[in-house]
PDB file of C-alpha atoms in Angstrom:
ATOM      1  CA  MET W 154      10.760  20.094   4.384  1.00 48.00           C
ATOM      2  CA  ALA W 155      13.591  18.570   5.978  1.00 46.00           C
ATOM      3  CA  ASN W 156      13.089  14.803   7.273  1.00 53.00           C
ATOM      4  CA  LYS W 157       9.428  15.494   7.184  1.00 93.00           C
ATOM      5  CA  ALA W 158       7.779  12.401   7.920  1.00 97.00           C
ATOM      6  CA  LEU W 159       4.306  10.947   7.458  1.00 98.00           C
ATOM      7  CA  ILE W 160       3.199   8.285   9.483  1.00 98.00           C
ATOM      8  CA  VAL W 161      -0.023   6.663   7.837  1.00 98.00           C
ATOM      9  CA  TYR W 162      -1.641   3.407   9.679  1.00 98.00           C
ATOM     10  CA  PHE W 163      -4.269   1.568  10.160  1.00 97.00           C
ATOM     11  CA  SER W 164      -4.806  -0.398  13.454  1.00 96.00           C
ATOM     12  CA  LEU W 165      -7.598  -2.755  14.550  1.00 93.00           C
ATOM     13  CA  SER W 166      -6.228  -3.986  17.836  1.00 89.00           C
ATOM     14  CA  GLY W 167      -3.983  -1.035  18.677  1.00 91.00           C
ATOM     15  CA  SER W 168      -0.656  -2.790  18.160  1.00 94.00           C
ATOM     16  CA  THR W 169      -0.102  -0.729  14.931  1.00 97.00           C
ATOM     17  CA  GLU W 170      -1.188   2.399  16.505  1.00 97.00           C
ATOM     18  CA  GLN W 171       1.050   1.715  19.120  1.00 97.00           C
ATOM     19  CA  VAL W 172       3.973   1.516  16.788  1.00 98.00           C
ATOM     20  CA  ALA W 173       2.986   4.307  14.879  1.00 98.00           C
ATOM     21  CA  ASP W 174       3.061   6.768  17.883  1.00 97.00           C
ATOM     22  CA  LEU W 175       6.517   5.482  19.149  1.00 97.00           C
ATOM     23  CA  LEU W 176       7.408   6.263  15.329  1.00 98.00           C
ATOM     24  CA  ALA W 177       6.070   9.840  15.624  1.00 97.00           C
ATOM     25  CA  LYS W 178       8.253  10.431  18.623  1.00 97.00           C
ATOM     26  CA  ILE W 179      11.537   8.774  16.952  1.00 97.00           C
ATOM     27  CA  SER W 180      10.912  10.696  13.505  1.00 97.00           C
ATOM     28  CA  ASN W 181       9.018  13.646  14.838  1.00 96.00           C
ATOM     29  CA  GLY W 182       6.728  13.052  12.006  1.00 96.00           C
ATOM     30  CA  THR W 183       2.962  13.859  11.375  1.00 96.00           C
ATOM     31  CA  VAL W 184       0.716  10.664  12.128  1.00 97.00           C
ATOM     32  CA  HIS W 185      -2.449  10.429   9.986  1.00 97.00           C
ATOM     33  CA  PRO W 186      -4.549   7.546  10.887  1.00 98.00           C
ATOM     34  CA  ILE W 187      -6.583   5.327   8.490  1.00 98.00           C
ATOM     35  CA  GLN W 188      -9.878   5.249   9.185  1.00 97.00           C
ATOM     36  CA  VAL W 189     -12.833   3.173   7.411  1.00 97.00           C
ATOM     37  CA  VAL W 190     -16.580   4.066   7.028  1.00 97.00           C
ATOM     38  CA  THR W 191     -17.703   0.681   8.305  1.00 96.00           C
ATOM     39  CA  PRO W 192     -15.958  -0.618  10.924  1.00 95.00           C
ATOM     40  CA  PHE W 193     -14.477  -3.880  10.935  1.00 96.00           C
ATOM     41  CA  PRO W 194     -15.671  -6.599  13.559  1.00 94.00           C
ATOM     42  CA  GLU W 195     -13.177  -7.313  16.606  1.00 89.00           C
ATOM     43  CA  ASP W 196     -13.521 -10.823  15.942  1.00 92.00           C
ATOM     44  CA  MET W 197     -10.570 -11.424  13.764  1.00 89.00           C
ATOM     45  CA  TYR W 198     -12.046 -14.623  12.169  1.00 93.00           C
ATOM     46  CA  LYS W 199     -14.959 -12.333  10.992  1.00 96.00           C
ATOM     47  CA  THR W 200     -12.370  -9.621   9.806  1.00 95.00           C
ATOM     48  CA  ASN W 201     -10.246 -12.105   8.149  1.00 93.00           C
ATOM     49  CA  ASP W 202     -13.463 -13.480   6.234  1.00 96.00           C
ATOM     50  CA  ILE W 203     -14.327 -10.100   5.307  1.00 97.00           C
ATOM     51  CA  ALA W 204     -11.055  -8.881   4.174  1.00 96.00           C
ATOM     52  CA  GLU W 205     -10.427 -12.147   2.197  1.00 96.00           C
ATOM     53  CA  ALA W 206     -13.517 -11.394   0.110  1.00 97.00           C
ATOM     54  CA  GLN W 207     -12.498  -7.805  -0.425  1.00 97.00           C
ATOM     55  CA  ARG W 208      -9.043  -9.161  -1.746  1.00 95.00           C
ATOM     56  CA  GLU W 209     -10.670 -11.439  -4.109  1.00 96.00           C
ATOM     57  CA  ASP W 210     -13.028  -8.832  -5.431  1.00 95.00           C
ATOM     58  CA  HIS W 211     -10.553  -5.862  -5.382  1.00 94.00           C
ATOM     59  CA  THR W 212     -13.381  -4.176  -3.354  1.00 95.00           C
ATOM     60  CA  TYR W 213     -11.679  -2.418  -0.399  1.00 97.00           C
ATOM     61  CA  PRO W 214     -13.252  -0.669   2.110  1.00 98.00           C
ATOM     62  CA  GLU W 215     -14.056   2.924   1.981  1.00 97.00           C
ATOM     63  CA  LEU W 216     -11.968   5.295   3.819  1.00 98.00           C
ATOM     64  CA  SER W 217     -13.306   8.358   5.833  1.00 96.00           C
ATOM     65  CA  GLY W 218     -11.740  11.527   6.514  1.00 92.00           C
ATOM     66  CA  LYS W 219      -9.607  13.418   4.461  1.00 93.00           C
ATOM     67  CA  LEU W 220      -6.480  11.875   2.892  1.00 93.00           C
ATOM     68  CA  PRO W 221      -2.881  13.708   3.410  1.00 93.00           C
ATOM     69  CA  ASN W 222      -1.288  15.279   0.718  1.00 93.00           C
ATOM     70  CA  VAL W 223       1.670  13.076   0.815  1.00 94.00           C
ATOM     71  CA  ALA W 224       3.524  15.566  -1.697  1.00 92.00           C
ATOM     72  CA  ASP W 225       4.317  17.662   1.623  1.00 93.00           C
ATOM     73  CA  TYR W 226       6.539  15.048   3.216  1.00 96.00           C
ATOM     74  CA  ARG W 227      10.023  13.492   2.385  1.00 96.00           C
ATOM     75  CA  ILE W 228       9.027   9.919   3.759  1.00 97.00           C
ATOM     76  CA  ILE W 229       5.838   7.997   4.428  1.00 98.00           C
ATOM     77  CA  LEU W 230       6.083   5.362   6.965  1.00 98.00           C
ATOM     78  CA  LEU W 231       3.180   3.153   6.028  1.00 98.00           C
ATOM     79  CA  GLY W 232       1.826   0.722   8.696  1.00 98.00           C
ATOM     80  CA  GLY W 233      -1.064  -1.771   9.362  1.00 97.00           C
ATOM     81  CA  PRO W 234      -1.521  -5.119  10.643  1.00 96.00           C
ATOM     82  CA  VAL W 235      -1.160  -8.661   9.057  1.00 95.00           C
ATOM     83  CA  TRP W 236      -4.389  -9.968   8.080  1.00 93.00           C
ATOM     84  CA  ASN W 237      -4.181 -13.618   6.913  1.00 91.00           C
ATOM     85  CA  GLY W 238      -0.714 -13.074   5.638  1.00 92.00           C
ATOM     86  CA  HIS W 239      -1.401  -9.915   3.540  1.00 94.00           C
ATOM     87  CA  PRO W 240      -1.641  -6.428   4.159  1.00 96.00           C
ATOM     88  CA  ALA W 241      -4.821  -5.177   5.915  1.00 96.00           C
ATOM     89  CA  THR W 242      -7.456  -3.824   3.265  1.00 97.00           C
ATOM     90  CA  PRO W 243      -7.672  -0.366   4.377  1.00 98.00           C
ATOM     91  CA  LEU W 244      -3.769  -0.018   3.443  1.00 97.00           C
ATOM     92  CA  LEU W 245      -4.831  -1.396  -0.367  1.00 97.00           C
ATOM     93  CA  ARG W 246      -7.421   1.143  -0.592  1.00 97.00           C
ATOM     94  CA  PHE W 247      -5.263   4.057   0.852  1.00 97.00           C
ATOM     95  CA  LEU W 248      -2.719   2.840  -1.876  1.00 96.00           C
ATOM     96  CA  GLN W 249      -5.387   2.800  -4.479  1.00 95.00           C
ATOM     97  CA  ASP W 250      -6.860   6.121  -3.562  1.00 96.00           C
ATOM     98  CA  VAL W 251      -3.442   8.332  -3.061  1.00 95.00           C
ATOM     99  CA  ASN W 252      -0.976   9.029  -5.811  1.00 93.00           C
ATOM    100  CA  LEU W 253       2.541   8.538  -4.015  1.00 94.00           C
ATOM    101  CA  GLY W 254       4.506  10.514  -6.963  1.00 91.00           C
ATOM    102  CA  SER W 255       7.965   9.781  -6.051  1.00 93.00           C
ATOM    103  CA  VAL W 256       7.922   9.682  -2.266  1.00 95.00           C
ATOM    104  CA  PRO W 257       9.834   6.972  -0.695  1.00 97.00           C
ATOM    105  CA  VAL W 258       7.654   4.678   1.511  1.00 97.00           C
ATOM    106  CA  ALA W 259       9.000   2.462   4.486  1.00 98.00           C
ATOM    107  CA  PRO W 260       6.070   0.104   5.537  1.00 98.00           C
ATOM    108  CA  PHE W 261       6.114  -1.363   8.793  1.00 98.00           C
ATOM    109  CA  PHE W 262       3.572  -4.143  10.144  1.00 96.00           C
ATOM    110  CA  THR W 263       2.580  -5.670  13.181  1.00 97.00           C
ATOM    111  CA  TYR W 264       1.388  -9.636  13.462  1.00 95.00           C
ATOM    112  CA  ALA W 265       0.225 -11.889  16.257  1.00 91.00           C
ATOM    113  CA  THR W 266       2.200 -15.266  15.148  1.00 88.00           C
ATOM    114  CA  ASP W 267       3.159 -15.142  11.141  1.00 89.00           C
ATOM    115  CA  PRO W 268       3.727 -12.177   8.798  1.00 93.00           C
ATOM    116  CA  GLY W 269       3.233 -14.462   5.897  1.00 90.00           C
ATOM    117  CA  ASP W 270       4.053 -12.914   2.655  1.00 91.00           C
ATOM    118  CA  TYR W 271       3.298  -9.109   3.645  1.00 93.00           C
ATOM    119  CA  ALA W 272       6.788  -7.892   3.075  1.00 93.00           C
ATOM    120  CA  LYS W 273       6.945  -9.135  -0.238  1.00 94.00           C
ATOM    121  CA  GLU W 274       3.115  -8.046  -1.182  1.00 94.00           C
ATOM    122  CA  ILE W 275       3.675  -4.731   0.070  1.00 94.00           C
ATOM    123  CA  ASP W 276       6.965  -4.087  -1.698  1.00 94.00           C
ATOM    124  CA  ARG W 277       5.492  -5.234  -4.842  1.00 94.00           C
ATOM    125  CA  LEU W 278       2.464  -2.813  -4.356  1.00 94.00           C
ATOM    126  CA  LEU W 279       4.834  -0.151  -3.884  1.00 94.00           C
ATOM    127  CA  GLY W 280       7.072  -0.656  -6.394  1.00 92.00           C
ATOM    128  CA  ALA W 281       9.928   2.049  -7.040  1.00 90.00           C
ATOM    129  CA  ASN W 282       8.663   3.697  -3.894  1.00 93.00           C
ATOM    130  CA  SER W 283       9.440   1.219  -1.345  1.00 94.00           C
ATOM    131  CA  LEU W 284      12.207   1.020   1.328  1.00 95.00           C
ATOM    132  CA  ALA W 285      13.014  -1.652   3.750  1.00 94.00           C
ATOM    133  CA  ALA W 286       9.903  -2.874   5.548  1.00 96.00           C
ATOM    134  CA  LEU W 287       9.702  -3.811   9.176  1.00 96.00           C
ATOM    135  CA  GLY W 288       7.900  -6.223  10.729  1.00 96.00           C
ATOM    136  CA  MET W 289       7.263  -6.605  14.367  1.00 96.00           C
ATOM    137  CA  ALA W 290       5.414  -9.003  16.367  1.00 94.00           C
ATOM    138  CA  ASP W 291       2.942  -8.059  18.876  1.00 93.00           C
ATOM    139  CA  ALA W 292       4.945  -9.559  21.712  1.00 92.00           C
ATOM    140  CA  VAL W 293       7.794  -7.037  20.952  1.00 95.00           C
ATOM    141  CA  VAL W 294       5.157  -4.070  20.520  1.00 93.00           C
ATOM    142  CA  ALA W 295       4.026  -4.909  24.134  1.00 93.00           C
ATOM    143  CA  LYS W 296       7.473  -4.335  25.154  1.00 94.00           C
ATOM    144  CA  THR W 297       7.898  -0.638  24.661  1.00 90.00           C
ATOM    145  CA  SER W 298      11.697  -0.425  25.202  1.00 94.00           C
ATOM    146  CA  LYS W 299      12.379  -3.448  23.035  1.00 94.00           C
ATOM    147  CA  ALA W 300      10.436  -1.952  20.340  1.00 95.00           C
ATOM    148  CA  THR W 301      11.769   1.591  20.624  1.00 96.00           C
ATOM    149  CA  ALA W 302      15.126   0.175  20.088  1.00 96.00           C
ATOM    150  CA  GLU W 303      13.951  -1.643  16.964  1.00 96.00           C
ATOM    151  CA  LEU W 304      12.173   1.174  15.597  1.00 97.00           C
ATOM    152  CA  GLN W 305      15.066   3.534  16.233  1.00 97.00           C
ATOM    153  CA  LYS W 306      17.489   1.205  14.188  1.00 98.00           C
ATOM    154  CA  TRP W 307      14.967   1.033  11.362  1.00 98.00           C
ATOM    155  CA  TRP W 308      14.445   4.482  11.231  1.00 98.00           C
ATOM    156  CA  ASP W 309      18.014   5.402  10.873  1.00 97.00           C
ATOM    157  CA  THR W 310      18.214   3.269   7.630  1.00 96.00           C
ATOM    158  CA  VAL W 311      15.202   4.526   6.267  1.00 97.00           C
ATOM    159  CA  ARG W 312      15.146   8.333   7.198  1.00 94.00           C
ATOM    160  CA  PRO W 313      15.796  10.772   4.645  1.00 92.00           C
ATOM    161  CA  ARG W 314      19.468  12.155   4.438  1.00 86.00           C
TER     162      ARG W 314
END
């Protein structure tokens, strides 16, 4: 199981997916996209309204597909977009549905303008499993060579030894 990484992510606009794909190349990891039964609207204002109601009620979206067996991995790289300063609700559902056990989790996130309290919130949710988070602006994600350099630096700090 040497250095076996699982990259779990949710992406609506494609930015987080792009980061996950780069991380898969850097870490030689396995990619697992989080899919929801009912897709979110492409309009971020509508999506933010839906996500806000889900957070308030703790009724996170139902996930589709099989969940990965995280015990098969030495590290999980968990990624998602920032929605209104918070982790996207499909990630919250994933964390609710999956027993992480003692597998360390390194969160990464993408954002358009303001990451809000994403890093603090995800760190609190992950507890003892949490490793250093990496936030990446969409403008950086769009510059593949710059994004790759930042991701490589981050991977070098969180990868299993």
